[in-house]
XYZ file of C-alpha atoms in Angstrom:
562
model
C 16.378 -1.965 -26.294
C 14.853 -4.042 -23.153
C 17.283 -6.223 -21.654
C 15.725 -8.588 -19.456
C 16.742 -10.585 -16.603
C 15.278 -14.292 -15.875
C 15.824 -16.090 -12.530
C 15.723 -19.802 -12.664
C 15.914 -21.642 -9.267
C 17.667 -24.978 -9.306
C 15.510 -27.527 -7.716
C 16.856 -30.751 -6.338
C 15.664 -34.244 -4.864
C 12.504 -34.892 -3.470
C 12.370 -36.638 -0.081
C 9.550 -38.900 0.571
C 6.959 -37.238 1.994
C 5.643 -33.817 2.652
C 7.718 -32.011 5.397
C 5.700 -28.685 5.615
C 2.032 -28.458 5.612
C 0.086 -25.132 5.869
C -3.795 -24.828 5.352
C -3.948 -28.520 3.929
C -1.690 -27.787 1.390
C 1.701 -30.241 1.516
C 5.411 -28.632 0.881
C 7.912 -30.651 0.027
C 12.213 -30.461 0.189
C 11.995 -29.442 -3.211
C 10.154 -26.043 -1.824
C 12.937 -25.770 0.465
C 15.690 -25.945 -1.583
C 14.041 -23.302 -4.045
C 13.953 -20.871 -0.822
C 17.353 -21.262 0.120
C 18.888 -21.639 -3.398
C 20.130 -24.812 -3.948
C 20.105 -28.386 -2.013
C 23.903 -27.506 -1.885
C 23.048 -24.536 -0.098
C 20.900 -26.451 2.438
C 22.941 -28.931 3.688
C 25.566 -26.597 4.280
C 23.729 -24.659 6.341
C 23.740 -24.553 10.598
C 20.498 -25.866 11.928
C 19.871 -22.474 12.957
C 19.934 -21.172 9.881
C 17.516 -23.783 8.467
C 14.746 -22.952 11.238
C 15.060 -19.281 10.802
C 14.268 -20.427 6.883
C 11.880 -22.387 8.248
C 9.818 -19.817 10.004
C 10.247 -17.632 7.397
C 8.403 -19.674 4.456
C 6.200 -20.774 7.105
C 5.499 -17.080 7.512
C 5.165 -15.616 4.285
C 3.072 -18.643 3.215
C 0.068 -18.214 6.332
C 0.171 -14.399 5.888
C -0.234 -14.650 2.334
C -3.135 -16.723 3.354
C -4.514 -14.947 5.402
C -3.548 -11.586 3.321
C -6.129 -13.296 1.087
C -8.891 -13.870 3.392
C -9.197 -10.418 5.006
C -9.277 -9.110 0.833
C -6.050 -7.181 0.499
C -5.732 -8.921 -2.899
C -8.922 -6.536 -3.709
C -7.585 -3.807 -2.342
C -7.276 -0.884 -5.143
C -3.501 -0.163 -4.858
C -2.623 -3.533 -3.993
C -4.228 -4.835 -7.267
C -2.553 -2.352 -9.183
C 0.792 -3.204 -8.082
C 0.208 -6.962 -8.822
C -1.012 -5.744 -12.237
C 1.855 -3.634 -13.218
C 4.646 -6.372 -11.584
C 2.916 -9.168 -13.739
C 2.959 -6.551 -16.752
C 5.947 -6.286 -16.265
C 7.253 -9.771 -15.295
C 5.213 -10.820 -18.909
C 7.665 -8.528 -20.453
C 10.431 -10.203 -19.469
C 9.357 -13.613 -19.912
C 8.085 -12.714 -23.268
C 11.689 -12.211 -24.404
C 12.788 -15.523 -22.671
C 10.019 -17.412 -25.008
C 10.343 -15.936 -28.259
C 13.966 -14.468 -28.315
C 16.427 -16.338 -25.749
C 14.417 -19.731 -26.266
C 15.120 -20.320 -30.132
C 18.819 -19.744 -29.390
C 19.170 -22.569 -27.265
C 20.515 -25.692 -29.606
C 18.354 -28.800 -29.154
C 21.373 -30.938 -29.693
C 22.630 -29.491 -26.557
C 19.216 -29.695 -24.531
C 19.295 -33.144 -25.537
C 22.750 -33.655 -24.154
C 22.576 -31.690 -21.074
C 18.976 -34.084 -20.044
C 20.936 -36.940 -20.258
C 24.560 -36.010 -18.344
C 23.113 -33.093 -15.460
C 21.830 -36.792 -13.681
C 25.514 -37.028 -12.914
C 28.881 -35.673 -12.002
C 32.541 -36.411 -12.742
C 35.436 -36.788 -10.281
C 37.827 -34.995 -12.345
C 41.706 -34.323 -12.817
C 43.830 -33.123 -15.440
C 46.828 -32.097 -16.721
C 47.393 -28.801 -18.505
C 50.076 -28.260 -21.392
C 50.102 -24.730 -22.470
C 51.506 -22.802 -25.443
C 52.469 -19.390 -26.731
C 49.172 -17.123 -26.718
C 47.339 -19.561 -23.908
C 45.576 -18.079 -21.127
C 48.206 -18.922 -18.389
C 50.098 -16.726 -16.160
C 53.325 -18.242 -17.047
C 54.178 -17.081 -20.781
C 55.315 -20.186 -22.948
C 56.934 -20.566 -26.062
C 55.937 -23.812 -27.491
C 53.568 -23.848 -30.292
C 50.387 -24.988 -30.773
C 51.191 -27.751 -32.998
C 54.392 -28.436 -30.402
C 51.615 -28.733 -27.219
C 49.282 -31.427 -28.784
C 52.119 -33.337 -29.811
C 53.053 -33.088 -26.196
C 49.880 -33.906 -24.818
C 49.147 -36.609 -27.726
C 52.115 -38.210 -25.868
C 51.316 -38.146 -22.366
C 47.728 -39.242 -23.286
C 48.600 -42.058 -25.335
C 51.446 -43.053 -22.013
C 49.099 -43.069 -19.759
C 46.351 -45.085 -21.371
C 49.739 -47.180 -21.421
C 50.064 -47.562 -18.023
C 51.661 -44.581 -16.950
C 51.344 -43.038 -13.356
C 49.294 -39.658 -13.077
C 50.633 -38.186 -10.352
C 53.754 -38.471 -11.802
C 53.278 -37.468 -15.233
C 51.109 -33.782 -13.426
C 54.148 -32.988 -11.528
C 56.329 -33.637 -14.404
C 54.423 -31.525 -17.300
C 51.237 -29.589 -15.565
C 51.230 -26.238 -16.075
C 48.385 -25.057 -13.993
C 49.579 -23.067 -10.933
C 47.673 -25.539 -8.618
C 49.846 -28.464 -10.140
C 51.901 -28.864 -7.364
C 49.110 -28.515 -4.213
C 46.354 -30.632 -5.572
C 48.170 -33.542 -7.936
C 45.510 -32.537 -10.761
C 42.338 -32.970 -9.444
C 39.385 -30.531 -9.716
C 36.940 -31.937 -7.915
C 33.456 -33.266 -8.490
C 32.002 -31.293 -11.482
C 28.791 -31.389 -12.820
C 27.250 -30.558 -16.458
C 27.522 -27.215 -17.005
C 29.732 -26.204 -14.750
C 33.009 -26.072 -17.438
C 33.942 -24.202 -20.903
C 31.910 -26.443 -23.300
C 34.957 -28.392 -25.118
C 36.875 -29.239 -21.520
C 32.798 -30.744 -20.858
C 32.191 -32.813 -23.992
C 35.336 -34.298 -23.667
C 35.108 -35.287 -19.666
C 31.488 -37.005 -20.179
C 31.960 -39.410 -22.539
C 34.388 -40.796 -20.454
C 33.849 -44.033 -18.081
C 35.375 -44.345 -14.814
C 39.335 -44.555 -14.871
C 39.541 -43.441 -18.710
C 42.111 -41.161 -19.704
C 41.008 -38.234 -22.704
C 42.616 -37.275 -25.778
C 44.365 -33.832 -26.097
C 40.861 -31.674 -25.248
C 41.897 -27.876 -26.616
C 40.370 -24.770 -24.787
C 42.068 -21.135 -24.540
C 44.135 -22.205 -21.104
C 45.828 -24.862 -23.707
C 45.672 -28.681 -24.131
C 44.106 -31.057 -20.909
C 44.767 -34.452 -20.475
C 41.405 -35.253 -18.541
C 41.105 -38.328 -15.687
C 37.958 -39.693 -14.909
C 38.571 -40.816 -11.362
C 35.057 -41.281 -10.291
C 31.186 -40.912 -11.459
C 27.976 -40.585 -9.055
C 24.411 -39.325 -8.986
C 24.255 -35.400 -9.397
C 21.942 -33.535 -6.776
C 19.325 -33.262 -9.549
C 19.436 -37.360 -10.159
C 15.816 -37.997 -8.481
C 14.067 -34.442 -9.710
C 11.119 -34.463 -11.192
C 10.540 -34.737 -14.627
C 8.707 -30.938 -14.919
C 11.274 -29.871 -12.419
C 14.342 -31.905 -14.278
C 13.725 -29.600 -17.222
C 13.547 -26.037 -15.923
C 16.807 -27.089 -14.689
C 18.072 -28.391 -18.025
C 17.108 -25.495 -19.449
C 18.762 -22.872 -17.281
C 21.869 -24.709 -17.873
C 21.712 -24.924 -21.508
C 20.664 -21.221 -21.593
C 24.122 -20.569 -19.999
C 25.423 -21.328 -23.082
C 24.422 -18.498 -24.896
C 24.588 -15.546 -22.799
C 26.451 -13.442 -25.417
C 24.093 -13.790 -28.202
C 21.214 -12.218 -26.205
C 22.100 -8.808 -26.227
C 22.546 -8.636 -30.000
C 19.100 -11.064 -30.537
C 17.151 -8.770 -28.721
C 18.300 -5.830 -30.676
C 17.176 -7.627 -34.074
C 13.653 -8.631 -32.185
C 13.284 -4.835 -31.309
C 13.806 -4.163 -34.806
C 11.332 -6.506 -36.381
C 8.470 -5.939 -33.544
C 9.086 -2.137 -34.520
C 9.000 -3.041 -38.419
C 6.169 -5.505 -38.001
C 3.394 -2.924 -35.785
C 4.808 0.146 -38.430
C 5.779 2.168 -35.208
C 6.263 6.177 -36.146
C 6.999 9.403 -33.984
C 5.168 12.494 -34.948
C 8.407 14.841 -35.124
C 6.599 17.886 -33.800
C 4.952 15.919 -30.915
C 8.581 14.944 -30.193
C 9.291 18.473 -30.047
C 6.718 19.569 -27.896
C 6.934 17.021 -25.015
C 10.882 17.819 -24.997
C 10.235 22.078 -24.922
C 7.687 21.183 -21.640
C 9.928 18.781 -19.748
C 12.994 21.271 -20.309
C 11.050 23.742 -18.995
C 9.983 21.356 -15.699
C 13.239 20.841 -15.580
C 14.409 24.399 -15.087
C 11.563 24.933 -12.650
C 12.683 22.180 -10.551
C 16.231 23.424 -10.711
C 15.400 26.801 -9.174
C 13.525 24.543 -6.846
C 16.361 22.892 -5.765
C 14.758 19.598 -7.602
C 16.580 17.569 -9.749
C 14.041 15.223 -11.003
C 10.575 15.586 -12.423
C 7.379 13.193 -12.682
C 6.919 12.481 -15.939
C 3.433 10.404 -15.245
C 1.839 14.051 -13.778
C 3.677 15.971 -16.495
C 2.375 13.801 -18.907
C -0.942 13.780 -17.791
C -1.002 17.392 -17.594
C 0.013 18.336 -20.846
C -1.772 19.740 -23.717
C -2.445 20.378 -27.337
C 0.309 17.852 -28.258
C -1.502 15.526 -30.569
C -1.096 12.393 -31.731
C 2.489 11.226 -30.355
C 3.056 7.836 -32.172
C 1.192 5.402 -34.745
C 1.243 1.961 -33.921
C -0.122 -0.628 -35.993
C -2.015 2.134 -37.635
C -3.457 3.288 -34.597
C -2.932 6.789 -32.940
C -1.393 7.063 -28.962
C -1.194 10.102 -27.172
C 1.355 11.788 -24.641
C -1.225 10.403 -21.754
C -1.313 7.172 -23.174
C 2.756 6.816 -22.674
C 2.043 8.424 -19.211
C 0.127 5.777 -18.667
C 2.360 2.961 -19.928
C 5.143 4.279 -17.393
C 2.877 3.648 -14.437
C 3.808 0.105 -14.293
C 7.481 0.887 -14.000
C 9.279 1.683 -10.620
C 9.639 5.460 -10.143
C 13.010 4.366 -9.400
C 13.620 3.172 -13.125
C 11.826 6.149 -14.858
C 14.165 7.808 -17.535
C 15.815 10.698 -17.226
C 14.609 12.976 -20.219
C 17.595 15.814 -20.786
C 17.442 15.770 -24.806
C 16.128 14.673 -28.209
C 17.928 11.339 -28.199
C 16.917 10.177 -24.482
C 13.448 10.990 -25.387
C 13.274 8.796 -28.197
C 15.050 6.075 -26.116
C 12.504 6.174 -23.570
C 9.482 5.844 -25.800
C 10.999 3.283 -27.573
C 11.183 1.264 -24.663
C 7.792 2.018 -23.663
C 6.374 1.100 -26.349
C 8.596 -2.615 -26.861
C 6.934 -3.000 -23.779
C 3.660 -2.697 -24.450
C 4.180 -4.763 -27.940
C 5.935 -7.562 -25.365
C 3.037 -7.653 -23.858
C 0.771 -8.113 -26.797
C 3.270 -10.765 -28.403
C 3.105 -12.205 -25.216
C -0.643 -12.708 -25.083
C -0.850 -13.655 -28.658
C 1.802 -16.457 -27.744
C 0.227 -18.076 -24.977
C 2.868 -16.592 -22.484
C 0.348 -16.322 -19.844
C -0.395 -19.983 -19.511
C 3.338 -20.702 -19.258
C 4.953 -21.995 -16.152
C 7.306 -19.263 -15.608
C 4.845 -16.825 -16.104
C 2.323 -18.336 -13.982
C 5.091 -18.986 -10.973
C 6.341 -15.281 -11.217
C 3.194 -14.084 -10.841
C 2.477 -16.384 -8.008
C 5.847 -15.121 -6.037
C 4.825 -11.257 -7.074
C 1.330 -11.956 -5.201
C 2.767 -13.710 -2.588
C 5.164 -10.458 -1.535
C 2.868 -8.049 -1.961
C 0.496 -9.968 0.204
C 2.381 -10.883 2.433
C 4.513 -6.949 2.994
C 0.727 -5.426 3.312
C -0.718 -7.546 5.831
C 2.873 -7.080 7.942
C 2.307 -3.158 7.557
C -1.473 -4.139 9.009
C -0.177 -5.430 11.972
C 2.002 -2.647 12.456
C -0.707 -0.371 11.710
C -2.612 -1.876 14.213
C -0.099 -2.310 17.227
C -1.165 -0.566 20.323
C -0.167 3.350 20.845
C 1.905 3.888 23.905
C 0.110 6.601 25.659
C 1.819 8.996 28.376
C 1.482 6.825 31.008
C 3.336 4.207 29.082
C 6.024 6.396 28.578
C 5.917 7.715 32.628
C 6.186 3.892 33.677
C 8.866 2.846 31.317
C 11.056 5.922 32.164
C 11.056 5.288 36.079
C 11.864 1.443 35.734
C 14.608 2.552 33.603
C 15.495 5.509 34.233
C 18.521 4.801 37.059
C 20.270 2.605 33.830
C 19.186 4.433 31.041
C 18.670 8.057 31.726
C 21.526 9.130 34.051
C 23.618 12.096 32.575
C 27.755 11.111 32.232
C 29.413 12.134 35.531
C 30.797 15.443 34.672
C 33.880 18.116 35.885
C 34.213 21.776 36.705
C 37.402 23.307 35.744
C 39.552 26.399 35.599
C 41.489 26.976 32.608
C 44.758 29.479 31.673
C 44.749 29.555 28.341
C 47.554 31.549 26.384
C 49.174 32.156 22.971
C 52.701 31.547 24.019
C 54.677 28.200 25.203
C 56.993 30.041 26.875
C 54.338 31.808 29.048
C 52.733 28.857 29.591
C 56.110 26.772 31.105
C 56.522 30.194 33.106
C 53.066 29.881 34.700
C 53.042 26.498 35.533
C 56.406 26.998 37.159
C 54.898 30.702 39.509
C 51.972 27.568 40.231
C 54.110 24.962 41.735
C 55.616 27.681 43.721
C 52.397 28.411 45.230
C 51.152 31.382 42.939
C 47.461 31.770 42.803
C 45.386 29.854 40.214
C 42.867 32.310 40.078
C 44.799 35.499 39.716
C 46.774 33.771 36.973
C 44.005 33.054 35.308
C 42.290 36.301 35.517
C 45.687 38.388 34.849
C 46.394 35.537 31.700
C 44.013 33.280 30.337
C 42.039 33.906 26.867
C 39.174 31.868 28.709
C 36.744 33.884 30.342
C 39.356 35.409 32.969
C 36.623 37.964 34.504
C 35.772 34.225 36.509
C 39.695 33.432 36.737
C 39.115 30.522 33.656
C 35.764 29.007 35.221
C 34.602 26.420 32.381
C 30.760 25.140 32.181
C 31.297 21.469 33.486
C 31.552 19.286 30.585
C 31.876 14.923 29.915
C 34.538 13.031 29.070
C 34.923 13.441 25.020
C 34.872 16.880 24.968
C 38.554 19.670 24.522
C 40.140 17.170 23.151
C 43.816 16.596 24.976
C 42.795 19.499 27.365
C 39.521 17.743 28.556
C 41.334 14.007 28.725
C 43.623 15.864 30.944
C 41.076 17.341 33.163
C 39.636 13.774 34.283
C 43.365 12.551 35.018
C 43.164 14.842 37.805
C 41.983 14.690 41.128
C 39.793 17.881 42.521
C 42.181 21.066 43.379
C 45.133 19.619 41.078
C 46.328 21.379 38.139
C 47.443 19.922 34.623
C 50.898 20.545 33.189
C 51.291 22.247 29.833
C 49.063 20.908 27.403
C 49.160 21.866 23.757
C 45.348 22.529 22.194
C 44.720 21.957 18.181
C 44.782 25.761 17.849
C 47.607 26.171 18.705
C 47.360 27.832 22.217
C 48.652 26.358 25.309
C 46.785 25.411 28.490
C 46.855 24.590 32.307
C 43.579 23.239 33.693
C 42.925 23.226 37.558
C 40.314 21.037 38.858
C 37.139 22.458 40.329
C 35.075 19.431 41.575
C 33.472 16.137 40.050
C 29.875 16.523 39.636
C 27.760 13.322 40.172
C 25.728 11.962 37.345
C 22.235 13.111 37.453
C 18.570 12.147 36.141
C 18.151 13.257 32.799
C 14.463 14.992 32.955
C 11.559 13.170 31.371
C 10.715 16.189 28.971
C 14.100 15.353 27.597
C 13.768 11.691 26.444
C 9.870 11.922 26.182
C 9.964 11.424 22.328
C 12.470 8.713 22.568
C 10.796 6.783 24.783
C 7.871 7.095 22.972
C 9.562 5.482 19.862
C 11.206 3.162 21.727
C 7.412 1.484 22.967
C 6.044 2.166 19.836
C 8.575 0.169 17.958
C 8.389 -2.295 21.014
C 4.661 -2.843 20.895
C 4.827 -2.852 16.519
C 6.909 -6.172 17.226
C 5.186 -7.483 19.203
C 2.010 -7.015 17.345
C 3.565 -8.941 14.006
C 4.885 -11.571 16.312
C 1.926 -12.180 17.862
C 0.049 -11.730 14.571
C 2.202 -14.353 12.727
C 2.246 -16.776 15.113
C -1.496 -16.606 15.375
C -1.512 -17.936 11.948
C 0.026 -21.165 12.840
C -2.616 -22.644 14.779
C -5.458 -21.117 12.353
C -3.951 -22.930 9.290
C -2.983 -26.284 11.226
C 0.476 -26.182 10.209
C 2.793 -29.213 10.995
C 6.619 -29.380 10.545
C 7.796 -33.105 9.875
C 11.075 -33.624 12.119
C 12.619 -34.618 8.950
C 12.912 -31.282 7.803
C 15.769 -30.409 9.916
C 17.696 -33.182 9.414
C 21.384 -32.487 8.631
C-alpha cells in the first residue's frame, strides 16, 4: 500500500501592498506567513528572527534565479532529480485527488467556508459520567449527567452566574485555575460535536447539553471576532478550508487507500510471473550473502537489477509485459534511503507492488488532469526551487578560493601565540606499589628525609631503573595521581594517593615545563581546513549578496513591523 503524506500551509491576511520584491516580481505577507508557518507564527516571532527569515527567502528566491540563468535547471542530474521528485510528488497528490478528496463531506466544506472567517471566545462547564474520559472516575450515569447539565443550562439561560455554577459542578481539572474558559478557538480546532454546538451560538448565549467522550459541556459564548484567515483570498481561503475539513477524516485514509490499491490493481489486470518471482529472490539472496562476507549489509537493487539476466517477463500490466530492468528503473526515482529491504518471498512482492501503484498513480494522475492542479503545480515549483537553489550554493563553494601554503604559513604565525601553544606541562617522579601499608611506610622514611630517588628505584613498579622518572604529561591525564602532581610545587612530594588499579602512589615533583609552539607540520592540515572552510563562506556570502543588487530587490519597512 502507498501511504502518502500532503502538506498544506495555512495562509493568512494580505497586507496592502507588496513588501518583498525580487527581479520585478512582488511578494506579499501572505508569502511570508507560508515560510514561517502561520501568521500566528509571525507575529510571535523576535525581529531577529523575522530578518534572518527574511534573508533567507530573499536568498533562496535570487539564487533560484540566478540557478536558472547560469542553466543548472539543464543540467543532466539536476533534471533528473526534479523529474523523479515531481514523479514522485504526482504520486502523492494523485491519492489526495482521487482517494482522500471524495471522503471529504461537502456539507462540512460548506460549513467550515462559512465559520473558519471567525473565532469563539469560549468557556464551559464539564459534567462527566461513569465511562467518560476524565481522570476522576464518576459514577453517575449517562442519563443522570444530561439531566444535570439540562439543568444548569436551562439556569443559566435563567440568569444564573457562570463562575459560580463552574466552581460548583465543573469537572475538568482546570475548573478551579481558569473559571471555564478555553480561550479563543477557531473552526477546526475542537472534536466535531463540542464545534457544531459552539458556532451556532451568538455572543453571550449559553448551549444545550453538547455530548462528547470527556462527558456533557455547557458551552459560553463570551466573545466572537475575525479569525486570522478573515481577509484571505478567495483561492487561498479554500486550500485552507480544505486542509481543515480534511482533518476530519484522517482515519478513513488508511483503509481508502487500501480499497484504491485494490481496484487500480483489478482495473490494469496486474500479474506476477511466479518463476520470475523466484528468480529475482535466488539472485538478491545470493547478493546478499556476498555482501555479508563483505561486511555489507545492504545491496543496490537498481545495479542488481540492471545486471540481471534470463529472467523474463516479470509482471503483466494492462496486458502489457515489464521486465526486472523496467522495475529497476521505476526505483530510480525513489531515495536510496527508502529502497526496500528484499530478505524473502513476501517483501518482494510488497516492494513490487508498490512500485508498480506508483507508476499506475502516475498514469491515473495524468489521465486526471493532476498535473494542471494547484498543488501539483506549487510542489513542483518548491522541488525546483531547492534543488536550484542547494546546487548553485555547492557552486559557490566549489568555486571559493584554495588556500595555498602560504596561506596556511601566514595564518599560523598571526595565530599561532593563541592558538598553537602546547598546555604547560610537569615532570614527575613516581613510587608506585601494590601495598597501602608500604606506601604509608614510605611516605613516612620521606618526611624523615629518606631519598626520593633510592625509594623509587629500590620500590616503585614505574620505571625504577630512572628512580620513577615519568614523560611530562598535561593536566587531564593519571587521573587522581596526575591532579595531584599540579597541586604541587617543584621538589614537593604528594601524600598517598590511591590509583583506579588499585596500586598506591607518591609523586615528587620534577619541574614545570613552559608551554611551547606546537610545530607547523603538526596543525598544517587543520589550518588548511580551517581557511578552506573560511574562504567557502565567504564565497556564498559574497555570492548571495551579489544577487541582491543584480535582481533590484527592495524590502518595504513594513515587513518588519511587529
Amino acid at each position: 500500500m502507498i501511504y502518502f503524506i500532503i502538506y498544506f500551509v495555512l495562509i493568512t491576511n494580505i497586507l496592502a501592498g507588496p513588501m518583498i520584491t525580487i527581479n520585478k516580481k512582488q511578494y506579499n505577507m501572505d508569502d511570508l506567513y507560508k515560510e514561517f508557518g502561520s501568521k500566528k507564527d509571525w507575529e510571535s516571532a523576535a525581529k531577529s528572527q523575522k530578518k534572518e527569515l527574511i534573508n533567507s527567502f530573499i536568498n533562496r528566491k535570487a539564487a533560484t534565479l540566478e540557478a536558472y540563468n547560469i542553466g543548472f535547471d539543464n543540467k543532466p542530474d539536476i533534471a533528473r532529480k526534479i523529474d523523479h521528485r515531481s514523479q514522485l510528488a504526482l504520486v502523492n497528490i494523485t491519492y489526495e485527488e482521487l482517494v482522500a478528496k471524495p471522503l471529504v463531506s461537502q456539507e462540512y466544506l460548506k460549513k467550515t467556508r462559512k465559520h473558519i472567517m471567525e473565532e469563539r471566545l469560549l468557556n464551559h462547564i464539564l459534567i462527566g459520567y461513569n465511562g467518560a474520559r476524565t481522570k476522576s472516575p464518576n459514577s453517575r450515569t449517562l442519563d443522570d449527567a444530561f439531566l444535570l447539565a439540562q439543568k444548569i443550562s436551562q439556569e443559566l439561560k435563567e440568569g444564573g452566574g457562570f463562575e459560580e455554577y463552574v466552581i460548583q459542578y465543573s469537572e475538568d481539572p482546570t475548573a478551579l485555575q481558569n473559571k471555564g474558559k478555553l480561550d479563543w478557538i477557531g473552526w477546526g480546532r475542537t472534536v466535531p460535536t463540542f464545534q457544531e454546538a459552539a458556532f451556532i451560538l451568538n455572543k453571550g448565549e449559553f448551549s444545550n447539553p453538547v455530548l462528547t467522550d470527556f462527558g456533557y459541556h455547557i458551552i459560553f459564548c463570551e466573545d466572537i471576532r475575525p479569525s486570522e484567515y478573515a481577509k484571505t483570498s478567495k483561492k487561498e481561503l479554500e486550500n485552507i478550508v480544505y486542509a481543515v475539513a480534511r482533518n476530519t477524516i484522517s482515519s478513513q485514509l488508511r483503509p481508502a487507500a487500501a480499497r484504491y490499491d485494490s481496484l487500480q490493481f483489478e482495473k490494469y489486470n496486474v500479474q506476477y510471473n511466479d518463476s520470475a518471482l523466484e528468480k529475482i529472490l535466488n539472485e538478491i539472496n545470493k547478493q546478499n550473502t556476498k555482501n555479508k562476507i563483505a561486511g555489507q549489509y545492504k545491496i543496490d537493487l537498481i545495479d542488481l537489477f540492471e545486471n540481471m539476466q534470463e529472467i523474463g517477463v516479470v509482471a503483466l500490466i494492462d496486458n502489457k509485459g515489464y521486465g526486472i530492468k523496467w522495475f529497476g528503473r521505476r526505483l530510480m526515482i525513489v531515495p536510496s534511503g527508502r529502497h526496500p529491504v528484499i530478505n524473502d518471498m513476501s517483501s518482494l512482492i510488497q516492494a513490487f507492488d508498490i512500485i508498480v501503484l506508483q507508476y499506475l498513480a502516475i498514469q491515473e494522475g495524468k489521465k486526471n488532469d493532476v498535473l494542471s492542479a494547484d498543488l501539483y503545480v506549487q510542489e513542483v515549483q518548491k522541488i525546483r526551487e531547492s534543488l536550484l537553489y542547494d546546487q548553485y550554493l555547492k557552486w559557490l563553494v566549489n568555486n571559493a578560493d584554495k588556500p595555498d601554503s602560504l596561506d596556511v604559513i601566514s595564518y599560523y604565525n598571526k595565530n599561532k601565540t593563541e592558538k598553537y601553544l602546547e598546555d604547560e606541562k610537569v615532570r614527575v617522579r613516581e613510587i608506585k606499589v601494590l601495598d597501602k601499608n608500604l606506601a604509608d611506610s614510605l611516605y613516612i622514611e620521606l618526611k624523615y628525609g629518606s631519598d626520593f630517588i633510592e625509594l623509587a628505584e629500590k620500590y616503585s613498579k614505574t620505571n625504577p631503573i630512572a628512580g620513577g622518572l615519568i614523560a611530562p604529561f598535561t593536566k587531564g591525564k593519571y587521573n587522581d595521581m596526575g591532579q595531584a602532581a599540579f597541586n604541587l610545587q617543584s621538589g614537593e612530594f604528594s601524600s598517598v594517593i590511591s590509583n583506579l588499579d588499585r596500586t598506591y602512589s607518591i609523586v615528587r615533583v620534577e619541574e614545570y615545563i613552559s608551554p611551547d609552539l606546537i610545530p607547523l607540520n603538526r596543525v598544517y592540515n587543520r589550518i588548511e581546513s580551517i581557511l578552506k572552510r573560511d574562504n567557502q563562506k565567504i564565497a556564498k556570502d559574497q555570492g548571495l549578496n551579489s544577487l541582491r543588487q543584480k535582481y533590484n530587490i527592495v524590502i518595504n519597512s513594513g515587513v518588519y513591523a511587529d
